[in-house]
mmCIF file of C-alpha atoms in Angstrom:
data_model
loop_
_atom_site.group_PDB
_atom_site.id
_atom_site.type_symbol
_atom_site.label_atom_id
_atom_site.label_comp_id
_atom_site.label_asym_id
_atom_site.label_seq_id
_atom_site.Cartn_x
_atom_site.Cartn_y
_atom_site.Cartn_z
ATOM 1 C CA MET W 18 0.000 0.000 0.000
ATOM 2 C CA ARG W 19 1.268 3.449 -0.879
ATOM 3 C CA ALA W 20 1.842 5.763 2.017
ATOM 4 C CA HIS W 21 -0.338 8.826 2.016
ATOM 5 C CA THR W 22 -1.270 11.737 4.206
ATOM 6 C CA TYR W 23 -4.884 12.380 5.223
ATOM 7 C CA LEU W 24 -5.809 16.044 5.162
ATOM 8 C CA ASN W 25 -8.694 17.114 7.374
ATOM 9 C CA VAL W 26 -10.695 20.327 7.251
ATOM 10 C CA LYS W 27 -8.628 22.169 9.834
ATOM 11 C CA ARG W 28 -5.276 21.260 8.388
ATOM 12 C CA ALA W 29 -5.205 20.330 4.762
ATOM 13 C CA ALA W 30 -1.657 20.047 3.485
ATOM 14 C CA PHE W 31 -2.582 20.630 -0.222
ATOM 15 C CA LEU W 32 -5.889 19.601 -10.257
ATOM 16 C CA SER W 33 -8.545 20.697 -15.227
ATOM 17 C CA VAL W 34 -8.894 18.242 -17.962
ATOM 18 C CA SER W 35 -11.596 16.272 -19.735
ATOM 19 C CA ALA W 36 -9.739 13.039 -18.860
ATOM 20 C CA LEU W 37 -6.209 14.394 -19.188
ATOM 21 C CA ALA W 38 -4.939 17.735 -20.455
ATOM 22 C CA LEU W 39 -1.838 19.811 -20.108
ATOM 23 C CA SER W 40 -1.971 22.663 -17.640
ATOM 24 C CA ILE W 41 0.496 25.131 -16.264
ATOM 25 C CA ALA W 42 1.978 26.006 -12.931
ATOM 26 C CA SER W 43 4.831 27.842 -11.254
ATOM 27 C CA VAL W 44 8.004 26.244 -9.948
ATOM 28 C CA THR W 45 10.897 27.528 -7.877
ATOM 29 C CA PRO W 46 13.285 24.617 -7.272
ATOM 30 C CA ALA W 47 14.794 24.359 -3.817
ATOM 31 C CA ALA W 48 18.344 24.110 -5.072
ATOM 32 C CA ALA W 49 19.183 25.290 -8.570
ATOM 33 C CA GLU W 50 22.029 27.258 -10.072
ATOM 34 C CA GLU W 51 19.689 30.089 -10.948
ATOM 35 C CA GLU W 52 16.138 30.907 -9.965
ATOM 36 C CA PHE W 53 13.446 29.639 -12.294
ATOM 37 C CA GLU W 54 11.886 32.933 -13.383
ATOM 38 C CA LEU W 55 8.817 31.627 -15.204
ATOM 39 C CA LEU W 56 5.613 32.337 -13.309
ATOM 40 C CA GLU W 57 3.971 29.412 -15.087
ATOM 41 C CA VAL W 58 5.733 26.373 -16.457
ATOM 42 C CA THR W 59 4.639 23.859 -19.078
ATOM 43 C CA VAL W 60 5.448 20.194 -19.533
ATOM 44 C CA SER W 61 7.839 21.025 -22.360
ATOM 45 C CA ASP W 62 9.597 23.630 -20.172
ATOM 46 C CA LEU W 63 10.303 21.011 -17.518
ATOM 47 C CA GLN W 64 11.326 18.376 -20.034
ATOM 48 C CA GLU W 65 13.913 20.757 -21.482
ATOM 49 C CA ALA W 66 15.152 21.658 -17.989
ATOM 50 C CA TYR W 67 15.506 17.971 -17.081
ATOM 51 C CA GLU W 68 17.289 17.201 -20.331
ATOM 52 C CA ASP W 69 19.879 19.955 -19.952
ATOM 53 C CA GLY W 70 20.324 19.326 -16.227
ATOM 54 C CA THR W 71 19.057 22.717 -15.049
ATOM 55 C CA TYR W 72 16.660 21.057 -12.635
ATOM 56 C CA THR W 73 15.845 17.597 -11.342
ATOM 57 C CA ALA W 74 12.448 16.020 -10.822
ATOM 58 C CA GLU W 75 13.243 15.836 -7.131
ATOM 59 C CA GLN W 76 13.867 19.614 -6.947
ATOM 60 C CA VAL W 77 10.690 20.403 -8.849
ATOM 61 C CA THR W 78 8.553 18.055 -6.768
ATOM 62 C CA GLU W 79 9.969 19.478 -3.543
ATOM 63 C CA SER W 80 9.131 22.959 -4.802
ATOM 64 C CA TYR W 81 5.494 22.049 -5.415
ATOM 65 C CA LEU W 82 5.176 20.341 -2.050
ATOM 66 C CA GLU W 83 6.620 23.405 -0.325
ATOM 67 C CA ARG W 84 4.101 25.605 -2.126
ATOM 68 C CA ILE W 85 1.285 23.258 -1.118
ATOM 69 C CA GLU W 86 2.469 23.320 2.484
ATOM 70 C CA ARG W 87 2.456 27.097 2.429
ATOM 71 C CA TYR W 88 -0.932 27.750 0.782
ATOM 72 C CA GLU W 89 -3.158 24.683 1.235
ATOM 73 C CA ASP W 90 -4.779 25.928 4.419
ATOM 74 C CA HIS W 91 -6.027 28.927 2.430
ATOM 75 C CA TYR W 92 -7.459 26.912 -0.498
ATOM 76 C CA ASN W 93 -8.205 23.374 0.775
ATOM 77 C CA ALA W 94 -7.680 21.781 -2.649
ATOM 78 C CA PHE W 95 -6.553 18.331 -1.503
ATOM 79 C CA THR W 96 -7.968 15.310 0.284
ATOM 80 C CA PHE W 97 -4.742 13.274 0.369
ATOM 81 C CA LEU W 98 -1.075 13.851 -0.430
ATOM 82 C CA ASN W 99 1.350 11.200 -1.666
ATOM 83 C CA ASP W 100 4.039 10.654 0.961
ATOM 84 C CA GLN W 101 6.112 8.817 -1.658
ATOM 85 C CA ALA W 102 6.200 11.706 -4.153
ATOM 86 C CA ILE W 103 9.845 12.574 -3.465
ATOM 87 C CA GLU W 104 10.931 8.938 -3.788
ATOM 88 C CA ASP W 105 8.951 8.684 -7.029
ATOM 89 C CA ALA W 106 10.726 11.818 -8.276
ATOM 90 C CA LYS W 107 14.130 10.343 -7.432
ATOM 91 C CA ALA W 108 13.209 7.266 -9.492
ATOM 92 C CA SER W 109 12.265 9.593 -12.364
ATOM 93 C CA ASP W 110 15.655 11.282 -12.153
ATOM 94 C CA GLU W 111 17.359 7.897 -12.456
ATOM 95 C CA ARG W 112 15.321 7.030 -15.552
ATOM 96 C CA ILE W 113 16.123 10.421 -17.093
ATOM 97 C CA GLN W 114 19.841 9.917 -16.459
ATOM 98 C CA ASN W 115 19.659 6.423 -17.953
ATOM 99 C CA GLY W 116 17.850 7.579 -21.085
ATOM 100 C CA GLU W 117 14.660 5.756 -20.090
ATOM 101 C CA ALA W 118 12.359 8.748 -19.570
ATOM 102 C CA GLY W 119 8.657 8.362 -20.292
ATOM 103 C CA ALA W 120 6.552 10.982 -22.066
ATOM 104 C CA LEU W 121 5.642 12.634 -18.733
ATOM 105 C CA GLU W 122 8.753 11.756 -16.758
ATOM 106 C CA GLY W 123 9.045 13.826 -13.594
ATOM 107 C CA ILE W 124 5.904 15.883 -14.252
ATOM 108 C CA PRO W 125 3.854 16.562 -11.081
ATOM 109 C CA VAL W 126 0.192 15.570 -11.465
ATOM 110 C CA VAL W 127 -2.851 15.696 -9.202
ATOM 111 C CA ILE W 128 -5.813 13.301 -9.390
ATOM 112 C CA LYS W 129 -9.504 13.966 -8.737
ATOM 113 C CA GLU W 130 -10.819 12.259 -5.603
ATOM 114 C CA ALA W 131 -13.370 10.267 -7.651
ATOM 115 C CA VAL W 132 -10.566 8.494 -9.541
ATOM 116 C CA ASP W 133 -9.032 5.379 -7.965
ATOM 117 C CA VAL W 134 -5.381 5.556 -6.940
ATOM 118 C CA GLU W 135 -3.792 2.405 -5.547
ATOM 119 C CA GLY W 136 -3.360 2.562 -1.787
ATOM 120 C CA PHE W 137 -5.319 5.804 -1.385
ATOM 121 C CA GLN W 138 -8.744 5.714 0.202
ATOM 122 C CA SER W 139 -11.543 6.376 -2.321
ATOM 123 C CA THR W 140 -14.135 8.487 -0.525
ATOM 124 C CA PHE W 141 -16.125 10.036 -3.409
ATOM 125 C CA GLY W 142 -16.176 13.157 -1.259
ATOM 126 C CA TRP W 143 -18.786 11.618 1.058
ATOM 127 C CA GLU W 144 -18.443 11.638 4.821
ATOM 128 C CA GLY W 145 -19.777 8.078 4.981
ATOM 129 C CA PHE W 146 -16.668 6.873 3.153
ATOM 130 C CA GLY W 147 -14.303 9.402 4.716
ATOM 131 C CA PRO W 148 -11.258 8.766 6.919
ATOM 132 C CA ASP W 149 -13.359 8.875 10.096
ATOM 133 C CA SER W 150 -15.938 6.396 8.779
ATOM 134 C CA SER W 151 -16.083 2.695 9.616
ATOM 135 C CA ILE W 152 -16.211 2.006 5.865
ATOM 136 C CA SER W 153 -12.840 2.233 4.130
ATOM 137 C CA ILE W 154 -12.511 1.657 0.385
ATOM 138 C CA VAL W 155 -8.858 1.361 -0.591
ATOM 139 C CA PRO W 156 -8.272 0.352 -4.240
ATOM 140 C CA GLU W 157 -5.672 -2.323 -4.924
ATOM 141 C CA LEU W 158 -5.280 -1.077 -8.504
ATOM 142 C CA ASP W 159 -4.950 2.325 -10.144
ATOM 143 C CA ALA W 160 -7.677 3.531 -12.484
ATOM 144 C CA PRO W 161 -6.575 3.125 -16.148
ATOM 145 C CA ILE W 162 -5.740 6.824 -16.523
ATOM 146 C CA VAL W 163 -3.548 6.707 -13.412
ATOM 147 C CA GLN W 164 -1.845 3.553 -14.707
ATOM 148 C CA ASP W 165 -1.079 5.396 -17.952
ATOM 149 C CA LEU W 166 0.284 8.422 -16.101
ATOM 150 C CA ARG W 167 2.565 6.312 -13.939
ATOM 151 C CA ALA W 168 3.737 4.289 -16.959
ATOM 152 C CA GLU W 169 4.923 7.538 -18.559
ATOM 153 C CA GLY W 170 6.739 8.675 -15.410
ATOM 154 C CA ALA W 171 4.309 11.239 -13.991
ATOM 155 C CA ILE W 172 4.641 12.054 -10.287
ATOM 156 C CA ILE W 173 1.335 11.684 -8.437
ATOM 157 C CA VAL W 174 1.265 14.535 -5.929
ATOM 158 C CA GLY W 175 -2.095 13.742 -4.347
ATOM 159 C CA LYS W 176 -5.876 13.542 -4.698
ATOM 160 C CA THR W 177 -8.075 16.619 -4.979
ATOM 161 C CA ASN W 178 -11.322 17.598 -3.311
ATOM 162 C CA ILE W 179 -14.827 17.124 -4.749
ATOM 163 C CA PRO W 180 -18.412 17.616 -3.540
ATOM 164 C CA ALA W 181 -20.017 14.443 -2.198
ATOM 165 C CA PHE W 182 -20.542 12.050 -5.130
ATOM 166 C CA SER W 183 -19.615 14.876 -7.542
ATOM 167 C CA THR W 184 -23.135 16.274 -7.303
ATOM 168 C CA SER W 185 -22.352 20.002 -7.526
ATOM 169 C CA GLY W 186 -21.267 22.031 -10.520
ATOM 170 C CA THR W 187 -20.160 24.986 -8.455
ATOM 171 C CA ARG W 188 -18.201 23.951 -5.359
ATOM 172 C CA ALA W 189 -17.182 21.209 -2.906
ATOM 173 C CA ASP W 190 -19.074 22.419 0.157
ATOM 174 C CA THR W 191 -20.646 18.970 0.729
ATOM 175 C CA SER W 192 -17.272 17.210 0.917
ATOM 176 C CA TRP W 193 -16.124 15.547 4.145
ATOM 177 C CA ALA W 194 -12.895 17.530 3.682
ATOM 178 C CA GLY W 195 -14.681 20.874 3.700
ATOM 179 C CA ASP W 196 -15.114 23.437 0.948
ATOM 180 C CA THR W 197 -12.463 24.283 -1.658
ATOM 181 C CA TYR W 198 -11.831 27.916 -2.533
ATOM 182 C CA ASN W 199 -11.160 29.632 -5.841
ATOM 183 C CA ALA W 200 -7.422 30.206 -6.305
ATOM 184 C CA VAL W 201 -7.995 33.674 -7.757
ATOM 185 C CA ASP W 202 -10.541 34.930 -5.227
ATOM 186 C CA ARG W 203 -11.824 32.984 -2.233
ATOM 187 C CA ALA W 204 -15.156 34.799 -2.540
ATOM 188 C CA LEU W 205 -15.762 33.116 -5.909
ATOM 189 C CA ALA W 206 -16.801 29.502 -6.548
ATOM 190 C CA PRO W 207 -14.053 27.264 -7.967
ATOM 191 C CA GLY W 208 -16.565 25.262 -10.014
ATOM 192 C CA GLY W 209 -17.358 21.576 -9.709
ATOM 193 C CA SER W 210 -17.325 18.832 -9.457
ATOM 194 C CA SER W 211 -13.540 18.846 -9.918
ATOM 195 C CA SER W 212 -13.176 21.763 -7.520
ATOM 196 C CA GLY W 213 -9.858 20.706 -6.019
ATOM 197 C CA THR W 214 -8.276 19.985 -9.389
ATOM 198 C CA ALA W 215 -9.324 23.390 -10.711
ATOM 199 C CA THR W 216 -7.929 25.208 -7.682
ATOM 200 C CA ALA W 217 -4.733 23.153 -7.572
ATOM 201 C CA ILE W 218 -3.859 23.914 -11.185
ATOM 202 C CA SER W 219 -4.892 27.556 -11.019
ATOM 203 C CA GLY W 220 -3.010 27.908 -7.746
ATOM 204 C CA ASN W 221 0.164 26.402 -9.224
ATOM 205 C CA PHE W 222 0.292 23.254 -7.102
ATOM 206 C CA ALA W 223 0.994 20.891 -10.034
ATOM 207 C CA VAL W 224 1.593 20.960 -13.775
ATOM 208 C CA LEU W 225 -1.114 18.516 -14.839
ATOM 209 C CA GLY W 226 -4.514 17.661 -13.406
ATOM 210 C CA VAL W 227 -7.053 14.896 -13.847
ATOM 211 C CA ALA W 228 -10.730 15.866 -13.765
ATOM 212 C CA GLU W 229 -13.938 14.516 -15.301
ATOM 213 C CA GLU W 230 -16.358 15.930 -17.856
ATOM 214 C CA THR W 231 -20.045 15.972 -16.931
ATOM 215 C CA GLY W 232 -21.781 18.159 -19.458
ATOM 216 C CA VAL W 233 -19.483 21.202 -19.695
ATOM 217 C CA LEU W 234 -18.336 21.250 -16.080
ATOM 218 C CA SER W 235 -14.607 21.025 -16.802
ATOM 219 C CA LYS W 236 -14.898 24.071 -19.037
ATOM 220 C CA ILE W 237 -16.810 25.929 -16.335
ATOM 221 C CA GLN W 238 -14.039 25.262 -13.828
ATOM 222 C CA GLN W 239 -11.396 26.498 -16.248
ATOM 223 C CA LEU W 240 -13.285 29.750 -16.767
ATOM 224 C CA LEU W 241 -13.916 30.300 -13.058
ATOM 225 C CA ASN W 242 -10.238 29.957 -12.173
ATOM 226 C CA LEU W 243 -8.636 32.205 -14.788
#
């Protein structure tokens, strides 16, 4: 079972796509020869930086986790964080050095709570399946999209908040983890049901995010978090 950190409402240590899409985020590596000046970074930016040795996947992942640690209490985008993210990033660095990099090697990604991730409790945002419930659903296999991401070297940062059973198109206020706030303005709705994914990407907590398309909801979340 993968180690993970449960984030409750009071202390959440902190992803939109219509299945999977590229998104952007900011990175300031912990230890680099020069500061990464880009406010928002793309997959291709990181791939070039990894290839020329400017940054490592470990540095980039640490940078995102530090940003999450600093701002998650303000946004509440996550339900769980991956305690193995740094170790996964180190493995990515080894594959890059050995010329075995996948298409998304070392790219930090967040996953919507409704999507199964091996070893992480699947709660569907409902209190009855939450960490404090007597019912615990822990998948033994990744969902196909997560399998594909891992196969290409993506770093799973964590799972993102949703309303209970993804029943709201505006926000996650029915989630056991509490509401998620818009990364641009807390007074605005982040959209739903992939509220946490939308806020995490807009708030620069990962480069890629997994969400789901119900009607036009993914597009709504993108517009609400510009």
